[in-house]
Amino acid sequence: MTPEGGRAMPTDRSRGAELAARGRLPPERVALVDLLDRLLAGGVVVTGDLVLSIADIDLVRISLRALITSIRAPDEPEPVRWPGTPRSVPPPGTPGDGCPP
Amino acid sequence: MAESGTYLYAIARDAGPAPPDDVPGVAGAPVRTITHDDLVAYVSPVPLDLFGEEPLRRSLEDLDWVGETARAHHRVVEAVARRAPTAPVRLVTIYSAEEQVRDLLHRRHDDLTAVLARVAGRREWGVKVYADPAGSSPAAEEPADTGRPGTAYLRRRQAGLRSRDDAWRAAVAYAEHAHAVLASVAVAAHRHRPQDPQLSGRDDWMVLNGAYLVGEDRDEEFAAAVDALRGQGVEVELTGPWAPYSFTALDLGPAGEEDGR
């Protein structure tokens, strides 16, 4: 498989050790999407106790879907590549994989 | 003038951490604590004309708003988690008054204590594995040239699809393997759903979006396990350490919505 991933950062083998040694990532450098994974799907859920049922997961899911739609270019098709739908057919004009000699 | 609600960030053991006065909460309000027995809740007031159900419905569709709120929430959680075992609370959890929060600490005391005991001395790490859809599997070699460009194109395309399929299967299998390896070093593991490419900004397949609760004394071992998973045609990304967001879900709702996936 390809050894280098396009625009991958020069992250490297020592990153784990380095992170572990350095302690926590400054909050402003945390990727929002990683944070949302945790803030929307994790954490103490206290729906049973809430007076305002704002942590309602359905509400959050619906809203996120809208959010995703809103930041997608209007003419772009739905990406349906994951999970479980591996074969998004390449658009016409991109014949299969690149063809290295 | 707006009524206000009580926004809850996190619950910790009352090991004495004062509210982080240099860290404002959402909407810029100062964070305060509510203590009950040996538990402490971190809260701040929020105006209900912005944080009521209807306004929130609209706000949650505004990425800037979500980002700002999530970061404010996260800053408070971080400040607390640095000093004591902490159970972060899900984004936008709002009570009508502080009394309700005190009541929560009282009624759920044992559950909360159990959760805090589980995360004490442990931190969460995130590991994402990406695979290249182009496959790169050796099976994707060029079909023989038949001399007919149309046929050659179709064959090439079929081979492309096949290799893509193979690549997917291989990547998924690798993700299972990676998850098992990492979970064996961790105290607990949780798989978040893969991130939408629109949000992650990446075209390749995210086949693993895992969270691992790891004892602080095993950080190095965990990092080494992550490093050992690199190569193999996948990209492995490590994030953290996080407050134990993915491991403090309390099944308190009437419906028991935690499905463990």
mmCIF file of N, CA, C and O in Angstrom, chain B residues 161-208:
data_model
loop_
_atom_site.group_PDB
_atom_site.id
_atom_site.type_symbol
_atom_site.label_atom_id
_atom_site.label_comp_id
_atom_site.label_asym_id
_atom_site.label_seq_id
_atom_site.Cartn_x
_atom_site.Cartn_y
_atom_site.Cartn_z
ATOM 1 N N LEU B 161 -12.784 -1.533 -9.183
ATOM 2 C CA LEU B 161 -13.830 -1.751 -8.194
ATOM 3 C C LEU B 161 -13.491 -2.927 -7.297
ATOM 4 O O LEU B 161 -13.703 -2.896 -6.105
ATOM 5 N N ARG B 162 -12.959 -3.970 -7.947
ATOM 6 C CA ARG B 162 -12.625 -5.150 -7.171
ATOM 7 C C ARG B 162 -11.536 -4.813 -6.155
ATOM 8 O O ARG B 162 -11.625 -5.165 -5.001
ATOM 9 N N SER B 163 -10.564 -4.087 -6.614
ATOM 10 C CA SER B 163 -9.463 -3.818 -5.714
ATOM 11 C C SER B 163 -9.913 -2.864 -4.609
ATOM 12 O O SER B 163 -9.455 -2.919 -3.484
ATOM 13 N N ARG B 164 -10.881 -2.036 -4.941
ATOM 14 C CA ARG B 164 -11.422 -1.127 -3.950
ATOM 15 C C ARG B 164 -12.159 -1.902 -2.863
ATOM 16 O O ARG B 164 -12.036 -1.636 -1.679
ATOM 17 N N ASP B 165 -12.887 -2.890 -3.337
ATOM 18 C CA ASP B 165 -13.613 -3.762 -2.430
ATOM 19 C C ASP B 165 -12.638 -4.520 -1.533
ATOM 20 O O ASP B 165 -12.819 -4.612 -0.321
ATOM 21 N N ASP B 166 -11.615 -5.053 -2.144
ATOM 22 C CA ASP B 166 -10.602 -5.779 -1.383
ATOM 23 C C ASP B 166 -9.927 -4.856 -0.387
ATOM 24 O O ASP B 166 -9.671 -5.227 0.752
ATOM 25 N N ALA B 167 -9.647 -3.666 -0.869
ATOM 26 C CA ALA B 167 -8.972 -2.705 0.002
ATOM 27 C C ALA B 167 -9.849 -2.398 1.206
ATOM 28 O O ALA B 167 -9.375 -2.298 2.330
ATOM 29 N N TRP B 168 -11.152 -2.269 0.940
ATOM 30 C CA TRP B 168 -12.082 -1.985 2.044
ATOM 31 C C TRP B 168 -12.078 -3.120 3.054
ATOM 32 O O TRP B 168 -11.966 -2.903 4.255
ATOM 33 N N ARG B 169 -12.177 -4.342 2.512
ATOM 34 C CA ARG B 169 -12.211 -5.488 3.433
ATOM 35 C C ARG B 169 -10.927 -5.584 4.250
ATOM 36 O O ARG B 169 -10.956 -5.818 5.453
ATOM 37 N N ALA B 170 -9.814 -5.366 3.571
ATOM 38 C CA ALA B 170 -8.535 -5.441 4.274
ATOM 39 C C ALA B 170 -8.449 -4.351 5.338
ATOM 40 O O ALA B 170 -7.989 -4.594 6.454
ATOM 41 N N ALA B 171 -8.929 -3.182 4.984
ATOM 42 C CA ALA B 171 -8.856 -2.056 5.925
ATOM 43 C C ALA B 171 -9.746 -2.295 7.137
ATOM 44 O O ALA B 171 -9.353 -2.025 8.274
ATOM 45 N N VAL B 172 -10.937 -2.845 6.883
ATOM 46 C CA VAL B 172 -11.856 -3.116 7.994
ATOM 47 C C VAL B 172 -11.264 -4.181 8.921
ATOM 48 O O VAL B 172 -11.319 -4.065 10.146
ATOM 49 N N ALA B 173 -10.678 -5.193 8.301
ATOM 50 C CA ALA B 173 -10.060 -6.254 9.104
ATOM 51 C C ALA B 173 -8.906 -5.680 9.932
ATOM 52 O O ALA B 173 -8.741 -6.013 11.109
ATOM 53 N N TYR B 174 -8.167 -4.796 9.324
ATOM 54 C CA TYR B 174 -7.049 -4.197 10.046
ATOM 55 C C TYR B 174 -7.558 -3.354 11.217
ATOM 56 O O TYR B 174 -6.965 -3.348 12.297
ATOM 57 N N ALA B 175 -8.652 -2.676 10.986
ATOM 58 C CA ALA B 175 -9.223 -1.847 12.050
ATOM 59 C C ALA B 175 -9.646 -2.718 13.244
ATOM 60 O O ALA B 175 -9.437 -2.345 14.398
ATOM 61 N N GLU B 176 -10.231 -3.879 12.941
ATOM 62 C CA GLU B 176 -10.626 -4.797 14.018
ATOM 63 C C GLU B 176 -9.403 -5.215 14.815
ATOM 64 O O GLU B 176 -9.412 -5.239 16.052
ATOM 65 N N HIS B 177 -8.380 -5.545 14.079
ATOM 66 C CA HIS B 177 -7.135 -5.967 14.713
ATOM 67 C C HIS B 177 -6.571 -4.855 15.589
ATOM 68 O O HIS B 177 -6.232 -5.068 16.757
ATOM 69 N N ALA B 178 -6.516 -3.663 15.022
ATOM 70 C CA ALA B 178 -5.962 -2.519 15.750
ATOM 71 C C ALA B 178 -6.767 -2.264 17.023
ATOM 72 O O ALA B 178 -6.205 -2.058 18.107
ATOM 73 N N HIS B 179 -8.087 -2.326 16.893
ATOM 74 C CA HIS B 179 -8.939 -2.070 18.044
ATOM 75 C C HIS B 179 -8.685 -3.106 19.144
ATOM 76 O O HIS B 179 -8.585 -2.768 20.324
ATOM 77 N N ALA B 180 -8.564 -4.349 18.741
ATOM 78 C CA ALA B 180 -8.328 -5.412 19.722
ATOM 79 C C ALA B 180 -6.983 -5.216 20.431
ATOM 80 O O ALA B 180 -6.885 -5.360 21.654
ATOM 81 N N VAL B 181 -5.979 -4.866 19.660
ATOM 82 C CA VAL B 181 -4.651 -4.654 20.246
ATOM 83 C C VAL B 181 -4.680 -3.505 21.253
ATOM 84 O O VAL B 181 -4.192 -3.626 22.382
ATOM 85 N N LEU B 182 -5.298 -2.411 20.845
ATOM 86 C CA LEU B 182 -5.327 -1.229 21.711
ATOM 87 C C LEU B 182 -6.197 -1.481 22.948
ATOM 88 O O LEU B 182 -5.853 -1.072 24.055
ATOM 89 N N ALA B 183 -7.305 -2.184 22.726
ATOM 90 C CA ALA B 183 -8.201 -2.458 23.848
ATOM 91 C C ALA B 183 -7.518 -3.347 24.885
ATOM 92 O O ALA B 183 -7.826 -3.287 26.071
ATOM 93 N N SER B 184 -6.566 -4.146 24.434
ATOM 94 C CA SER B 184 -5.899 -5.040 25.380
ATOM 95 C C SER B 184 -4.964 -4.276 26.317
ATOM 96 O O SER B 184 -4.630 -4.754 27.390
ATOM 97 N N VAL B 185 -4.545 -3.100 25.904
ATOM 98 C CA VAL B 185 -3.713 -2.276 26.785
ATOM 99 C C VAL B 185 -4.602 -1.376 27.652
ATOM 100 O O VAL B 185 -4.197 -0.904 28.705
ATOM 101 N N ALA B 186 -5.814 -1.142 27.176
ATOM 102 C CA ALA B 186 -6.697 -0.187 27.841
ATOM 103 C C ALA B 186 -7.565 -0.875 28.896
ATOM 104 O O ALA B 186 -7.741 -2.089 28.887
ATOM 105 N N VAL B 187 -8.106 -0.074 29.785
ATOM 106 C CA VAL B 187 -9.048 -0.563 30.788
ATOM 107 C C VAL B 187 -10.430 -0.706 30.160
ATOM 108 O O VAL B 187 -11.221 -1.567 30.518
ATOM 109 N N ALA B 188 -10.727 0.197 29.236
ATOM 110 C CA ALA B 188 -12.013 0.169 28.548
ATOM 111 C C ALA B 188 -11.812 0.759 27.163
ATOM 112 O O ALA B 188 -10.887 1.548 26.948
ATOM 113 N N ALA B 189 -12.663 0.360 26.237
ATOM 114 C CA ALA B 189 -12.529 0.852 24.869
ATOM 115 C C ALA B 189 -13.912 1.154 24.321
ATOM 116 O O ALA B 189 -14.904 0.548 24.737
ATOM 117 N N HIS B 190 -13.959 2.110 23.439
ATOM 118 C CA HIS B 190 -15.240 2.492 22.851
ATOM 119 C C HIS B 190 -14.992 2.922 21.411
ATOM 120 O O HIS B 190 -14.069 3.665 21.136
ATOM 121 N N ARG B 191 -15.827 2.432 20.505
ATOM 122 C CA ARG B 191 -15.675 2.877 19.106
ATOM 123 C C ARG B 191 -16.710 3.938 18.795
ATOM 124 O O ARG B 191 -17.899 3.676 18.833
ATOM 125 N N HIS B 192 -16.241 5.129 18.482
ATOM 126 C CA HIS B 192 -17.147 6.146 17.975
ATOM 127 C C HIS B 192 -17.410 5.845 16.512
ATOM 128 O O HIS B 192 -16.625 5.166 15.853
ATOM 129 N N ARG B 193 -18.527 6.380 16.011
ATOM 130 C CA ARG B 193 -18.759 6.133 14.599
ATOM 131 C C ARG B 193 -17.721 6.915 13.780
ATOM 132 O O ARG B 193 -17.272 7.966 14.212
ATOM 133 N N PRO B 194 -17.353 6.369 12.629
ATOM 134 C CA PRO B 194 -16.363 7.069 11.806
ATOM 135 C C PRO B 194 -16.861 8.467 11.458
ATOM 136 O O PRO B 194 -18.056 8.680 11.293
ATOM 137 N N GLN B 195 -15.956 9.391 11.384
ATOM 138 C CA GLN B 195 -16.353 10.768 11.107
ATOM 139 C C GLN B 195 -16.770 10.950 9.653
ATOM 140 O O GLN B 195 -16.163 10.379 8.754
ATOM 141 N N ASP B 196 -17.786 11.746 9.456
ATOM 142 C CA ASP B 196 -18.206 12.087 8.102
ATOM 143 C C ASP B 196 -17.053 12.800 7.401
ATOM 144 O O ASP B 196 -16.465 13.711 7.959
ATOM 145 N N PRO B 197 -16.762 12.361 6.184
ATOM 146 C CA PRO B 197 -15.652 12.998 5.452
ATOM 147 C C PRO B 197 -15.831 14.511 5.325
ATOM 148 O O PRO B 197 -14.854 15.249 5.247
ATOM 149 N N GLN B 198 -17.095 14.948 5.333
ATOM 150 C CA GLN B 198 -17.342 16.388 5.246
ATOM 151 C C GLN B 198 -16.822 17.112 6.477
ATOM 152 O O GLN B 198 -16.477 18.279 6.423
ATOM 153 N N LEU B 199 -16.836 16.430 7.585
ATOM 154 C CA LEU B 199 -16.373 17.064 8.817
ATOM 155 C C LEU B 199 -14.899 16.805 9.071
ATOM 156 O O LEU B 199 -14.193 17.653 9.596
ATOM 157 N N SER B 200 -14.453 15.619 8.709
ATOM 158 C CA SER B 200 -13.043 15.320 8.944
ATOM 159 C C SER B 200 -12.183 16.014 7.896
ATOM 160 O O SER B 200 -11.009 16.245 8.104
ATOM 161 N N GLY B 201 -12.790 16.340 6.751
ATOM 162 C CA GLY B 201 -12.039 16.993 5.687
ATOM 163 C C GLY B 201 -11.102 16.037 4.954
ATOM 164 O O GLY B 201 -10.178 16.449 4.272
ATOM 165 N N ARG B 202 -11.345 14.758 5.100
ATOM 166 C CA ARG B 202 -10.459 13.792 4.445
ATOM 167 C C ARG B 202 -11.266 12.878 3.533
ATOM 168 O O ARG B 202 -12.387 12.523 3.822
ATOM 169 N N ASP B 203 -10.632 12.477 2.451
ATOM 170 C CA ASP B 203 -11.324 11.627 1.489
ATOM 171 C C ASP B 203 -11.128 10.147 1.756
ATOM 172 O O ASP B 203 -11.881 9.314 1.263
ATOM 173 N N ASP B 204 -10.092 9.846 2.480
ATOM 174 C CA ASP B 204 -9.842 8.415 2.676
ATOM 175 C C ASP B 204 -10.794 7.841 3.712
ATOM 176 O O ASP B 204 -11.520 8.550 4.377
ATOM 177 N N TRP B 205 -10.806 6.544 3.812
ATOM 178 C CA TRP B 205 -11.745 5.866 4.700
ATOM 179 C C TRP B 205 -11.265 5.922 6.134
ATOM 180 O O TRP B 205 -10.162 5.487 6.448
ATOM 181 N N MET B 206 -12.134 6.380 6.998
ATOM 182 C CA MET B 206 -11.819 6.226 8.411
ATOM 183 C C MET B 206 -12.407 4.894 8.837
ATOM 184 O O MET B 206 -13.618 4.715 8.869
ATOM 185 N N VAL B 207 -11.571 3.951 9.131
ATOM 186 C CA VAL B 207 -12.075 2.620 9.469
ATOM 187 C C VAL B 207 -12.100 2.383 10.972
ATOM 188 O O VAL B 207 -12.720 1.440 11.451
ATOM 189 N N LEU B 208 -11.406 3.239 11.702
ATOM 190 C CA LEU B 208 -11.477 3.119 13.156
ATOM 191 C C LEU B 208 -11.474 4.514 13.763
ATOM 192 O O LEU B 208 -10.670 5.365 13.388
#
